[in-house]
Short mmCIF file of C-alpha atoms in Angstrom, two decimals:
data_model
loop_
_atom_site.label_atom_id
_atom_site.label_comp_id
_atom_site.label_asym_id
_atom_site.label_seq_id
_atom_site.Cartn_x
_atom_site.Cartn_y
_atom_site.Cartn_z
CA UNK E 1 25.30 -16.81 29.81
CA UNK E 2 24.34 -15.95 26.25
CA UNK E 3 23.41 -17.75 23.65
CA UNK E 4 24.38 -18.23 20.21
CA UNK E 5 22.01 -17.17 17.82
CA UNK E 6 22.17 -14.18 15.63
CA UNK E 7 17.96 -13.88 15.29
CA UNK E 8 15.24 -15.24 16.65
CA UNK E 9 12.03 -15.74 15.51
CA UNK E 10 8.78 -16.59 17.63
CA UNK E 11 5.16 -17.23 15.54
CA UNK E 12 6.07 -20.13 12.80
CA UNK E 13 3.00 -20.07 10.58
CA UNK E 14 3.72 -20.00 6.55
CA UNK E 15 5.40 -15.97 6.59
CA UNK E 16 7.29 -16.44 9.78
CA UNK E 17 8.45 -19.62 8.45
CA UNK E 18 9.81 -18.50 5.43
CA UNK E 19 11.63 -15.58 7.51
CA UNK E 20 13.24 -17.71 9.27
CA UNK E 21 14.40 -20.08 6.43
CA UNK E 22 15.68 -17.12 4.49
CA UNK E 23 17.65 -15.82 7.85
CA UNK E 24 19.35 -19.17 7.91
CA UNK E 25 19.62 -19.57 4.01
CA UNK E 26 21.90 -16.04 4.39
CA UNK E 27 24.26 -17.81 6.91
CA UNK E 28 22.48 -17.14 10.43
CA UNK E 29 21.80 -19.21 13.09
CA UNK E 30 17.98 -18.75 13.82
CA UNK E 31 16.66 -19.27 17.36
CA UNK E 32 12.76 -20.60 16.42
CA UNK E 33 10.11 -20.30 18.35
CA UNK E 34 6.19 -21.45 18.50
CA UNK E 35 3.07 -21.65 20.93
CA UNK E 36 2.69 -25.07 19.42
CA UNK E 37 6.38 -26.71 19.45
CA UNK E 38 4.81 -29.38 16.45
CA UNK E 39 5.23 -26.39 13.98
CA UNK E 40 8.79 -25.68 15.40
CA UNK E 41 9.75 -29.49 14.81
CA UNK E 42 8.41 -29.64 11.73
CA UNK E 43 10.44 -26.37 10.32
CA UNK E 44 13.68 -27.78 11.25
CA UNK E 45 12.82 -31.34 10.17
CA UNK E 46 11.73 -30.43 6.97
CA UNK E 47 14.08 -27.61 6.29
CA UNK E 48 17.25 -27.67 8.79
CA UNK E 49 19.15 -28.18 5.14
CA UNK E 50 18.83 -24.56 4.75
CA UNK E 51 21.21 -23.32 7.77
CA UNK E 52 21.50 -23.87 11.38
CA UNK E 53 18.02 -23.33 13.39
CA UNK E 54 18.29 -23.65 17.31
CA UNK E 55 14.69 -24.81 18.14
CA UNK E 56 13.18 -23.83 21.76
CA UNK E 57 9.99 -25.48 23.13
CA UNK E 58 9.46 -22.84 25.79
CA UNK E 59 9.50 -18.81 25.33
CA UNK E 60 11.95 -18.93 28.18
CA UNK E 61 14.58 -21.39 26.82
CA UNK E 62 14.19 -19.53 23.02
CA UNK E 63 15.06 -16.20 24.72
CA UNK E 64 18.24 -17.31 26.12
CA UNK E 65 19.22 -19.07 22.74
CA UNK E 66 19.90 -16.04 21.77
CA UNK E 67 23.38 -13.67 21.68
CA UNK E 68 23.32 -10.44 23.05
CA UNK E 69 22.09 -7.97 21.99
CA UNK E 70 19.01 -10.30 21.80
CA UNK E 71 17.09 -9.48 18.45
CA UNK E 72 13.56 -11.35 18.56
CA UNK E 73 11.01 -11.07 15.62
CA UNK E 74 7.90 -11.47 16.26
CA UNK E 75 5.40 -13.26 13.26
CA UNK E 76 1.86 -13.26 15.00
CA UNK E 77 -1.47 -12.27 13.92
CA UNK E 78 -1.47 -8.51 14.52
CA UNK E 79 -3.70 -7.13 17.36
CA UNK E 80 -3.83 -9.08 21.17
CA UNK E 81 -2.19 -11.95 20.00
CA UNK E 82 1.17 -9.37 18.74
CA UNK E 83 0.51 -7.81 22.71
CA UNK E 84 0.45 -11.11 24.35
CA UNK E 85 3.65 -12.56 22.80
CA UNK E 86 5.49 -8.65 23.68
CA UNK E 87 3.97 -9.66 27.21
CA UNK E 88 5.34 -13.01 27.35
CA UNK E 89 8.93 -11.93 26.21
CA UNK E 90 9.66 -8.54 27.67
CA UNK E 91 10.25 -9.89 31.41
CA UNK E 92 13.08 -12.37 29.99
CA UNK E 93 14.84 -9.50 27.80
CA UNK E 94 17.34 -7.06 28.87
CA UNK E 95 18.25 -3.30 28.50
CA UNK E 96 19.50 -3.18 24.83
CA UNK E 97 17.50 -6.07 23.52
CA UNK E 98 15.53 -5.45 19.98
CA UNK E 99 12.14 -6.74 19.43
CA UNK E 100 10.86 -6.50 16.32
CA UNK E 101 6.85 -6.61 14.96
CA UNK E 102 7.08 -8.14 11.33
CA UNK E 103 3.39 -8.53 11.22
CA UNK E 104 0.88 -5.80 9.65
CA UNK E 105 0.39 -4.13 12.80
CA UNK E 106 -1.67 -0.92 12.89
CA UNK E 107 0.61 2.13 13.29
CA UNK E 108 -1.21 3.65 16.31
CA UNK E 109 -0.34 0.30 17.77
CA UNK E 110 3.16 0.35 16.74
CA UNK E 111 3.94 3.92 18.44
CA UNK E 112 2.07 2.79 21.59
CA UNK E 113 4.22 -0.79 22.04
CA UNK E 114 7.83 1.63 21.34
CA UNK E 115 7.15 3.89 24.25
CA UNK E 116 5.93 1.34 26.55
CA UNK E 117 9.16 -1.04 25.52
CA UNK E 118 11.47 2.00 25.87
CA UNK E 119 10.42 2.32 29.74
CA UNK E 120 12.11 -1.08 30.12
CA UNK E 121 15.52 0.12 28.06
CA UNK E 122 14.07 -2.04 25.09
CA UNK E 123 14.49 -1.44 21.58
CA UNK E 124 10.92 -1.83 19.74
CA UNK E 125 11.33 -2.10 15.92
CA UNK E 126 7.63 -1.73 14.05
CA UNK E 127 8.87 -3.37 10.56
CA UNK E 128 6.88 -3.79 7.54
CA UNK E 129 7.38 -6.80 5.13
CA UNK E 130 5.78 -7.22 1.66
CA UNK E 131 5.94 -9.94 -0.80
CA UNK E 132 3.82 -12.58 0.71
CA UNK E 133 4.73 -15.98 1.37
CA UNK E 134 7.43 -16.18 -1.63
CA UNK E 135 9.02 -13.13 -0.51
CA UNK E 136 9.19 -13.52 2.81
CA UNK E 137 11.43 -16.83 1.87
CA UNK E 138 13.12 -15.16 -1.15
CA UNK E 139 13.63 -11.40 -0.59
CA UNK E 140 11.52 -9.15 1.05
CA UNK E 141 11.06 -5.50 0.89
CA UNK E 142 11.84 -4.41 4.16
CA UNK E 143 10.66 -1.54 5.59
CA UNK E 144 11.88 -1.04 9.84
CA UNK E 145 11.15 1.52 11.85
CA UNK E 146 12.42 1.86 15.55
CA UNK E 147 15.60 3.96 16.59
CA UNK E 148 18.26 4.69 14.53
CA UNK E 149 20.42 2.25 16.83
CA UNK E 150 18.27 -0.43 16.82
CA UNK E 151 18.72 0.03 12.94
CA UNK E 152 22.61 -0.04 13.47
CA UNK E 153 22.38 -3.19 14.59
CA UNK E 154 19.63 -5.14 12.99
CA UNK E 155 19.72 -3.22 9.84
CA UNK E 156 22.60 -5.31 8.29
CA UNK E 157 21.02 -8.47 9.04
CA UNK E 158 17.51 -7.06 7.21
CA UNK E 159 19.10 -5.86 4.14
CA UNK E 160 20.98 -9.40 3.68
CA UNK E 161 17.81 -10.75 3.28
CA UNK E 162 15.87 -8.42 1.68
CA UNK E 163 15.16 -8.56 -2.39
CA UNK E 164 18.01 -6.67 -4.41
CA UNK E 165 17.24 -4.85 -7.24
CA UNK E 166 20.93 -3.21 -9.29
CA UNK E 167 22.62 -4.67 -5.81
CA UNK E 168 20.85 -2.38 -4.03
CA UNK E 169 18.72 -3.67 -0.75
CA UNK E 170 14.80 -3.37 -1.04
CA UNK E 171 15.51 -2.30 2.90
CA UNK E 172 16.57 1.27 4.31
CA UNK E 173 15.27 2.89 8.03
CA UNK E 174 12.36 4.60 7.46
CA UNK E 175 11.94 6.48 10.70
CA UNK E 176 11.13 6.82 14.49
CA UNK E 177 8.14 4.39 16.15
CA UNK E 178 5.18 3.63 14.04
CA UNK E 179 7.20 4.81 10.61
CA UNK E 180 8.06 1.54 9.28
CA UNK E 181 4.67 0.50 9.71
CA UNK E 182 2.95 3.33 8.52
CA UNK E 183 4.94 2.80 5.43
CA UNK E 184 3.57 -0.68 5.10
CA UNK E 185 -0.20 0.73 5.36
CA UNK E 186 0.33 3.39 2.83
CA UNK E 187 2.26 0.56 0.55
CA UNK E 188 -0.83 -1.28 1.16
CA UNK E 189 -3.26 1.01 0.31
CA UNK E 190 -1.63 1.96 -2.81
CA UNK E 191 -1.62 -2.12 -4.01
CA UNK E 192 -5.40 -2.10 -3.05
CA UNK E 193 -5.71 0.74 -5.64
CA UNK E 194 -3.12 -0.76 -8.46
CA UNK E 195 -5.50 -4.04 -7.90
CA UNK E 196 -8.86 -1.86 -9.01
CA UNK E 197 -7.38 -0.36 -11.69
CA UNK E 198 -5.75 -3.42 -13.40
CA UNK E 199 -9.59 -4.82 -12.42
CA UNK E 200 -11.29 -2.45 -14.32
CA UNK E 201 -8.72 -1.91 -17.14
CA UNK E 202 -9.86 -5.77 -17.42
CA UNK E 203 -13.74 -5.09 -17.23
CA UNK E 204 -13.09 -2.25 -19.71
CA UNK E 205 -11.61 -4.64 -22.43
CA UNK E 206 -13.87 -7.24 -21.28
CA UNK E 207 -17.13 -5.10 -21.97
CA UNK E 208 -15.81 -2.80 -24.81
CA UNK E 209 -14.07 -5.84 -27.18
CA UNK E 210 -16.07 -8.49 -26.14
CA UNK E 211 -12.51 -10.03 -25.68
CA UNK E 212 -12.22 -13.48 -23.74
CA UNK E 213 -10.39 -13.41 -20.38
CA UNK E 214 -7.63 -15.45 -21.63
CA UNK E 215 -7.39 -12.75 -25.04
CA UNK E 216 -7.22 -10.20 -22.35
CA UNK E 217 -4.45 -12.27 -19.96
CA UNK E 218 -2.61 -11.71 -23.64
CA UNK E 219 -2.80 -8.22 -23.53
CA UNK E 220 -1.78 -7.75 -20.17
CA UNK E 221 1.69 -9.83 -20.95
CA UNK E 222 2.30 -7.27 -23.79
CA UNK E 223 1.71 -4.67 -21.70
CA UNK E 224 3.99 -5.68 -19.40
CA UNK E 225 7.08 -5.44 -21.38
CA UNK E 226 6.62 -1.75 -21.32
CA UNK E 227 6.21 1.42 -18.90
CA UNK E 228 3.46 -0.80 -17.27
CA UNK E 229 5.86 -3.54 -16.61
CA UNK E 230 5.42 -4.60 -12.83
CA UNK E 231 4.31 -8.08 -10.85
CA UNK E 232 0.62 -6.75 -10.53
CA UNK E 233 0.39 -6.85 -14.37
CA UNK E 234 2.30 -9.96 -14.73
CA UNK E 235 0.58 -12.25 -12.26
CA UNK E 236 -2.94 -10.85 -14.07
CA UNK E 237 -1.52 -12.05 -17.54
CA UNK E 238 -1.13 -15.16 -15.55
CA UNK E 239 -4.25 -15.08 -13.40
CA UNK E 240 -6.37 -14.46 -17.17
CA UNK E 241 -5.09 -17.08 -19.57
CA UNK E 242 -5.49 -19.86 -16.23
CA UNK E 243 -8.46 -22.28 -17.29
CA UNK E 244 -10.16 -24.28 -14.75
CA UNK E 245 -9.41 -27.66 -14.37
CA UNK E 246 -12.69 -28.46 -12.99
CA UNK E 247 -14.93 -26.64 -15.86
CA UNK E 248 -13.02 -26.26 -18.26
CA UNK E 249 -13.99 -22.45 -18.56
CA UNK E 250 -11.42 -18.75 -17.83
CA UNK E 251 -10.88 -19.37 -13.90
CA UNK E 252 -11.36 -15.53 -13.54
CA UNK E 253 -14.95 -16.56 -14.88
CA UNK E 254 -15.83 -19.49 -11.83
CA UNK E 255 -14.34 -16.72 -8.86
CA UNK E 256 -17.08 -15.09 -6.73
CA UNK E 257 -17.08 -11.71 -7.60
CA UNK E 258 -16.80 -10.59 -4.02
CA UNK E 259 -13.10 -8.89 -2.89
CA UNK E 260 -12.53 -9.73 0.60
CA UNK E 261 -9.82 -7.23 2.73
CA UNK E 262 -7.81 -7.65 6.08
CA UNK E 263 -8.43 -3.80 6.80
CA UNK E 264 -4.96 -2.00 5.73
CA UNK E 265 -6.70 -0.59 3.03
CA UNK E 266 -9.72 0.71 5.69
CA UNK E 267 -6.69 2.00 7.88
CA UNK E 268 -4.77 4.16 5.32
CA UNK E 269 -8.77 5.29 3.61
CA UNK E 270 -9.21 6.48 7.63
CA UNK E 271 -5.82 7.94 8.14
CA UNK E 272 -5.89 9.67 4.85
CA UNK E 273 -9.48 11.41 6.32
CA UNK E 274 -7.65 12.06 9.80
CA UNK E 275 -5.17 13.75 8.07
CA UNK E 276 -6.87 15.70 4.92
CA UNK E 277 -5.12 14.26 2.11
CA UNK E 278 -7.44 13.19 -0.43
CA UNK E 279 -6.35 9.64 -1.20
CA UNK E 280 -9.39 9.33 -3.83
CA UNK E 281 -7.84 6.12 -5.80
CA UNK E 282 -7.41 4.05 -2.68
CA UNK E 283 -10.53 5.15 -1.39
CA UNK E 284 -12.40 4.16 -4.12
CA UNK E 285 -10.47 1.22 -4.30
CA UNK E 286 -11.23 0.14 -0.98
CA UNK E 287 -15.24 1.03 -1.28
CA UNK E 288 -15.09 -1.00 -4.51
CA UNK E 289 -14.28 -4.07 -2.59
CA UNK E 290 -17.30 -3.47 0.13
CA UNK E 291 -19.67 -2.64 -2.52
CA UNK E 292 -18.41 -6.08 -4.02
CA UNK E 293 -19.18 -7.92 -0.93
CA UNK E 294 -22.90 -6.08 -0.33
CA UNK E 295 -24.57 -8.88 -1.43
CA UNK E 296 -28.36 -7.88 -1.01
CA UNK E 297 -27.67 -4.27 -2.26
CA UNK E 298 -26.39 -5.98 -5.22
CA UNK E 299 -29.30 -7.89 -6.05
CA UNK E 300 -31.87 -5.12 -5.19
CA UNK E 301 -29.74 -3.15 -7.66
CA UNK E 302 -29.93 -5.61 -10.19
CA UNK E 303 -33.26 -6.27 -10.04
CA UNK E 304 -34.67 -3.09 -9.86
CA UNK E 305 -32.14 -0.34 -11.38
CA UNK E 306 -32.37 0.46 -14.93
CA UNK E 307 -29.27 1.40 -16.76
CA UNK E 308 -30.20 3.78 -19.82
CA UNK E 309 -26.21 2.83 -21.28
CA UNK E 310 -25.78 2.51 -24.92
CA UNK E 311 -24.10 -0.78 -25.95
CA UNK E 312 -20.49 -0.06 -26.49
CA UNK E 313 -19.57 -0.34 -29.84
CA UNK E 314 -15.81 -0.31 -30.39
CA UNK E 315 -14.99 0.84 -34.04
CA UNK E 316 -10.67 0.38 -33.74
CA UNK E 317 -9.78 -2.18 -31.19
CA UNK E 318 -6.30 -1.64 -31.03
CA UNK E 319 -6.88 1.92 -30.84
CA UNK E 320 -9.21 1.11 -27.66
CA UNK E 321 -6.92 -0.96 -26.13
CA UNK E 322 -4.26 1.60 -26.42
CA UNK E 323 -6.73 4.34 -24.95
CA UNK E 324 -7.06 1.71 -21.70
CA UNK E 325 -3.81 0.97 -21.69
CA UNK E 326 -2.64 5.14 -21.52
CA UNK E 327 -5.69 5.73 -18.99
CA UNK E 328 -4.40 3.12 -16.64
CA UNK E 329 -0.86 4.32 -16.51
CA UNK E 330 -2.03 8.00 -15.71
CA UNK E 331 -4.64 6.44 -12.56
CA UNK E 332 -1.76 4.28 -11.67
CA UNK E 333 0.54 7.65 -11.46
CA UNK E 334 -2.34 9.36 -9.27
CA UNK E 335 -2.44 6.57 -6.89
CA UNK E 336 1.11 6.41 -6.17
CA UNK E 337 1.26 10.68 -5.87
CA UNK E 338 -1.91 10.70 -3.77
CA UNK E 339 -0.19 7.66 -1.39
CA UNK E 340 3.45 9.65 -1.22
CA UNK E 341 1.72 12.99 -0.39
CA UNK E 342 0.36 10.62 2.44
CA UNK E 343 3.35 10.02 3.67
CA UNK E 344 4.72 13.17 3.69
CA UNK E 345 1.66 14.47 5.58
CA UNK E 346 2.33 11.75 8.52
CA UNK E 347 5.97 12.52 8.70
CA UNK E 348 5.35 15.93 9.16
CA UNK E 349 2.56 15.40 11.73
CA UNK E 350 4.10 12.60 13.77
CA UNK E 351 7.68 13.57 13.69
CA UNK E 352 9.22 11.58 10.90
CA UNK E 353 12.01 12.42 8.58
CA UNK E 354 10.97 10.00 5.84
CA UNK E 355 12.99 10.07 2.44
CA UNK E 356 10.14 9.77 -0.38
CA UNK E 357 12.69 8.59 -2.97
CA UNK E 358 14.04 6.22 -0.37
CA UNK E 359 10.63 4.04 -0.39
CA UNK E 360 10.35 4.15 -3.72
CA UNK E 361 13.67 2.18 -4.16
CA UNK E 362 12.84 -0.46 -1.73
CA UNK E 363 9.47 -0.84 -3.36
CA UNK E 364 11.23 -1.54 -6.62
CA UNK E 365 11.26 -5.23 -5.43
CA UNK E 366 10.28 -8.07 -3.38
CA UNK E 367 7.01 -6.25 -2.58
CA UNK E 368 3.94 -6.65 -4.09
CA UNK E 369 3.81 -3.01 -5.74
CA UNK E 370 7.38 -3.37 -7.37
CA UNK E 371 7.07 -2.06 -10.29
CA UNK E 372 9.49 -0.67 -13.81
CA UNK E 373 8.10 2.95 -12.76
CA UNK E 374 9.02 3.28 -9.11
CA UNK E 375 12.26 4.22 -11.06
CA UNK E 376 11.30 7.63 -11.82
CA UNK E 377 9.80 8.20 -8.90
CA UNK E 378 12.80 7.67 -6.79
CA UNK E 379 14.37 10.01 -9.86
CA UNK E 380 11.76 12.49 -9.09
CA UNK E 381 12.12 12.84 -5.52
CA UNK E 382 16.03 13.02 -6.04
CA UNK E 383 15.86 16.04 -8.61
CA UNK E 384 13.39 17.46 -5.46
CA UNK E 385 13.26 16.10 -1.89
CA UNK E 386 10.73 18.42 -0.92
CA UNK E 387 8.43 17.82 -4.13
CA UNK E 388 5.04 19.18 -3.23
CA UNK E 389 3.07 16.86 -6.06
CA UNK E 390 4.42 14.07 -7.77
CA UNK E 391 1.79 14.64 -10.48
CA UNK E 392 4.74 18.12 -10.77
CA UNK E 393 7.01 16.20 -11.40
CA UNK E 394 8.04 17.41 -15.31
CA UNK E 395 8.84 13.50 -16.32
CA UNK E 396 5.07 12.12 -14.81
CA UNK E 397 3.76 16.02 -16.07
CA UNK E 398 4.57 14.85 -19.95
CA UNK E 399 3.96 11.24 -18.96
CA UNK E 400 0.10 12.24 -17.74
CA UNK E 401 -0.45 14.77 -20.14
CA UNK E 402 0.08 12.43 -23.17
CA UNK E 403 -2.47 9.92 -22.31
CA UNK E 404 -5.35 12.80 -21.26
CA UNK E 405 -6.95 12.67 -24.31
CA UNK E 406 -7.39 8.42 -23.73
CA UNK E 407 -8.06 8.72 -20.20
CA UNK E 408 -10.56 11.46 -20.58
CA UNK E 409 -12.35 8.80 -23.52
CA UNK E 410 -11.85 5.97 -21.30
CA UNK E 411 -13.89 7.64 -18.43
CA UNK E 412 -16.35 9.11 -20.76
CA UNK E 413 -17.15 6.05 -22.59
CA UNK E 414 -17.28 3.65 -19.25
CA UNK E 415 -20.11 6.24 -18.39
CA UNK E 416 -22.35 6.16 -21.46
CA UNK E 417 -22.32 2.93 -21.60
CA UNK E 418 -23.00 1.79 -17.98
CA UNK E 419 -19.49 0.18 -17.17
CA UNK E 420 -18.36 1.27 -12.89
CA UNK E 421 -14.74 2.92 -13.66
CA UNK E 422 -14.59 4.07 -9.96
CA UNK E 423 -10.51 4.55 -9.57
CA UNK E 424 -10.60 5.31 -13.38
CA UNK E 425 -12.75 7.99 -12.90
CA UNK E 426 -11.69 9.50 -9.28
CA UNK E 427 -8.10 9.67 -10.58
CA UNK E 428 -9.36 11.46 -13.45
CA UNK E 429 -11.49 13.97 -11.02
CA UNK E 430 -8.74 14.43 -8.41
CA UNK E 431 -6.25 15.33 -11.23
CA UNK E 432 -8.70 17.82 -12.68
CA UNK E 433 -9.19 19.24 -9.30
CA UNK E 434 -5.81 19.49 -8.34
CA UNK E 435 -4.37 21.17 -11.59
CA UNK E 436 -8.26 23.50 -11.51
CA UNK E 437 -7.41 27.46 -11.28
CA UNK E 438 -10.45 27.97 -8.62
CA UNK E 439 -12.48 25.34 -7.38
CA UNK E 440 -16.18 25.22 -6.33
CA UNK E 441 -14.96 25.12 -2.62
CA UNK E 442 -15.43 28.96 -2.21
CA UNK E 443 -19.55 28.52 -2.58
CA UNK E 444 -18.92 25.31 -0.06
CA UNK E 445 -16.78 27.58 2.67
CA UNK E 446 -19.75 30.45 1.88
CA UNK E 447 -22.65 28.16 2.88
CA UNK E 448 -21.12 26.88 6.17
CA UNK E 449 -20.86 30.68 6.74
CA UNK E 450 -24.37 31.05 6.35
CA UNK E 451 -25.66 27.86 8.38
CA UNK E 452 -23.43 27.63 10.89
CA UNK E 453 -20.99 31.36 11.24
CA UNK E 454 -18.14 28.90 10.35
CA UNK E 455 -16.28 32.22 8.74
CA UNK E 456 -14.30 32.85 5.40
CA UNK E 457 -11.22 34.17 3.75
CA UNK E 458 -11.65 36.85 0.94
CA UNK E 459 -8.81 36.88 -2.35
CA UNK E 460 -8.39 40.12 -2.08
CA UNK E 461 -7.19 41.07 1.14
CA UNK E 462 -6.28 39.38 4.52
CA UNK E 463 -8.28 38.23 7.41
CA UNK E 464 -10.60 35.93 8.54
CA UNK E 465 -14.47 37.08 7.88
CA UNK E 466 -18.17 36.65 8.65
CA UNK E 467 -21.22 38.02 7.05
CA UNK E 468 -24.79 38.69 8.63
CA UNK E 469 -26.51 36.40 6.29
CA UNK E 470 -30.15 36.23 8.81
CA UNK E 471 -29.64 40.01 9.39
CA UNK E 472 -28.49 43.01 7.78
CA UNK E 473 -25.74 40.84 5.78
CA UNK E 474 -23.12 43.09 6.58
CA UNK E 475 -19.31 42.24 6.77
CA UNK E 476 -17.55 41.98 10.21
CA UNK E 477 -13.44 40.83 10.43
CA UNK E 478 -14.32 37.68 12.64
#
C-alpha cells in the first residue's frame, strides 16, 4: 500500500529543514524524517503553516509514507553518516525508487553509492545545493546528477523549488553519477577563490588608502551596481560597514584572522592536480586559508622576517581604487575560466556530457557565486559549446585586456610594498602563461631528460626523443 507523499526528506538539521519547508511551501506533501524524532516534532509544530508534512518516528514508517515511485532526500553530514542512512533505507525501497544525496558529498563517493544502488534497481541521484540556509528555504540552485530518468521524474519537483532568475530555474541535469556533485565541488572551489579576491581587493584598499573598513564596505556597494554586481560583493559591503555592538569598533576588525574550510575547496585543489588543469586561483585561494590558520609559522614569521617594502603612498585615490576595482574583475574572470576548463576536463574523463553554459545559468542565482557576469558566460559558451578557454572568449578577451594595465599595477605595487596578493597575482601569472608564445617548460622537459631519460619532443619534426647527456650526448628516436 503506498503512501501519499510526493518527497521525503530524512536528516532535519537547519538545511534539511529548510528543504523541506520550501517542498511544502511549493504545494507538496513532505514525508519528514529524523534520528532524533524531537527535531521532526518541532519542524511541523513550528512550521506545519507552510504545507502539509507527514512526520514518521521510525525510518520504516517514513519510507512507506511515501507514493511510489518513492523519492527520499537525504540531508546528513556527508561521509559514514550519508552511508549509514543509504544503509538503513535501501532494504525498505523498491526497484524504481530515487534516493537522492543533497549533502556536499565527495564525488568519488557519489559514483561509488550509484553503482552499488543500481545493483538493487535503485535510482541514486548525487545533487548539489548552494545557497546556504536561506536558500535552501527560498530557492536553491540545484544542481542533480543521477540518470536521465531519475531526472524525468524528480526534476520537475527540483526546479519548482529552485531560485528563478528571468523565469528560468537555477536547476537543469547535469549528468551521469558523481556529475551533479562534481559540479557542486568545482562551484565550491570557485566561491573559495571569489572569497580571496574580494579579501584582498579589501586588504589592498585597506593598506594603500589607509581607508576604514566601513569607507571600504562603501566602496564595495558602489561597486556592486556595476559589472561586479553579485551577492559576494554585496554581503562584503554589508559585512564592512557592520560595527560591533560589543566594542564599538569595524566587526571585520574584532574577527580572528584565521579562515577555517570544510574541505571542498582541498577536493577540487586535489582533483584539479589529478587531472592537470591548473586551477591556480582556487589553489591559492585554498592555501591562503591554511597559511591563515598556521598559527606558529605566523608568529615565527612575524617575529623574525624582515620586509624591505616601501610604504605605499597612493598619489590619486580614486584612480587606485579604480585600478583594484579593474584587477579584481580580470582575477575574478580567471577563476571562473580556470574552474569551467575543470569541468570540461572531468566530463571528458569520467564520461559526462556537461553543458558549460548550462551551469552558468543555474549559478546565476540562489547560489552563493550568483553573480551579474555569469550572463556572458552562459553567452559565451552558447556562441561556442566546445570553447577551449573562456579567457577566448572575444567579450571576456576585451573585458581582460582593458583592465591589464591596472591589474599588472595592482600586482606590482602589492609587491613593492609588502602586501600578500596571492589570487591577485596567480591569476595574473596563469593568464600570462596561458596567452605566452613559448614557455620555459622546454628547459623543464630537457632536465628530466637528463636526470632521469624521461624523453622529449623536438618543434621541428615528429617523434619522441632522448639524448646521451652522461655519454656521447648523441640523439636516439626513443
Amino acid at each position: 500500500m503506498s503512501g501519499t507523499a510526493q518527497i521525503g526528506v530524512t536528516g532535519l538539521a537547519v538545511m534539511g529543514r529548510n528543504l523541506a519547508r520550501n517542498f511544502a511551501r511549493h504545494g507538496y506533501t513532505v514525508a519528514v524524517h529524523n534520528r532524533s524524532y524531537a527535531r521532526t516534532e518541532s519542524l511541523v509544530a513550528e512550521h506545519g503553516s507552510d504545507g502539509e508534512f507527514v512526520p514518521s518516528e521510525s525510518m520504516a514508517d517514513f519510507v512507506a509514507s511515501l507514493a511510489r515511485p518513492r523519492k527520499v532526500v537525504i540531508m546528513v553530514k556527508a561521509g559514514g553518516p550519508t552511508d549509514a542512512v543509504i544503509d538503513e533505507l535501501v532494504p525498505l525501497l523498491e526497484e524504481g525508487d530515487i534516493v537522492v544525496d543533497a549533502g556536499n558529498a565527495h564525488f568519488p563517493d557519489t559514483i561509488r553509492r550509484e553503482a552499488a544502488l543500481k545493483q538493487h534497481g535503485l535510482h541514486f541521484v548525487g545533487t548539489g545545493v548552494s545557497g546556504g540556509e536561506e536558500g535552501a528555504l527560498n530557492g536553491p540552485s540545484i544542481m542533480p546528477g543521477g540518470t536521465p530518468e531519475s531526472y524525468a521524474s524528480l526534476g520537475p519537483i527540483l526546479e519548482d523549488i529552485s531560485a528563478k532568475v528571468d523565469g528560468t530555474p537555477c536547476c537543469t541535469y547535469v549528468g551521469s553519477d558523481g556529475a551533479g556533485h562534481f559540479v557542486k565541488m568545482v562551484h565550491n572551489g570557485i566561491e573559495y577563490a571569489d572569497m580571496q579576491l574580494i579579501a584582498e581587493a579589501y586588504d589592498l584598499l585597506r593598506q594603500g588608502l589607509g581607508a576604514t573598513a566601513a569607507e571600504i564596505g562603501q566602496i564595495f556597494a558602489q561597486w556592486n551596481t556595476g559589472d561586479l554586481e553579485s551577492f559576494l560583493i554585496e554581503i562584503t559591503a554589508d559585512v564592512l560597514q557592520h560595527v560591533d555592538a560589543e566594542t564599538g569598533k569595524a566587526f571585520v576588525d574584532i574577527v580572528l584572522d584565521q579562515a577555517e574550510q570544510k574541505g571542498t575547496g582541498r577536493w577540487t585543489v586535489q582533483n584539479g592536480l589529478d587531472l592537470g588543469v591548473p586551477i591556480t586561483g582556487i589553489a591559492e585561494a585554498t592555501f591562503a586559508r591554511a597559511l591563515s590558520g598556521s598559527v606558529p609559522q605566523r608568529a615565527a614569521g612575524r617575529a623574525a622576517l624582515p620586509a624591505h617594502a616601501a610604504q605605499w603612498e597612493v598619489k590619486d585615490r580614486d584612480a587606485f581604487i579604480e585600478d583594484v576595482r579593474q584587477a579584481l574583475y580580470a582575477s575574478k574572470v580567471v577563476a571562473y575560466s580556470q574552474g569551467f576548463d575543470q569541468i570540461a576536463a572531468a566530463a571528458a574523463e569520467f564520461g559526462w556530457d556537461i553543458d558549460r553554459g548550462a551551469m552558468a545559468r543555474i549559478w546565476r542565482g540562489g547560489c552563493i557565486i550568483r553573480a551579474r557576469f555569469l550572463n556572458r558566460i552562459t553567452e559565451a559558451y552558447e556562441r561556442d559549446q566546445d570553447l577551449p578557454l573562456l579567457l577566448a572568449d572575444p567579450y571576456f578577451t576585451d573585458a581582460v585586456a582593458s583592465g591589464l594595465p591596472a591589474w599588472r599595477r595592482i600586482v606590482a605595487g602589492a609587491a613593492q610594498n609588502g602586501v600578500p596578493t596571492p589570487a591577485f597575482s596567480s591569476s595574473l601569472a596563469y593568464y600570462d602563461g596561458v596567452r605566452a608564445e613559448r614557455l620555459p617548460a622546454a628547459l623543464v622537459q630537457a632536465q628530466r631528460d637528463f636526470f632521469g631519460a624521461h624523453t622529449y619532443k623536438r618543434v621541428d619534426r615528429e617523434g619522441t626523443f632522448h639524448t646521451e647527456w652522461s655519454g656521447d650526448r648523441t640523439e636516439a628516436e626513443a
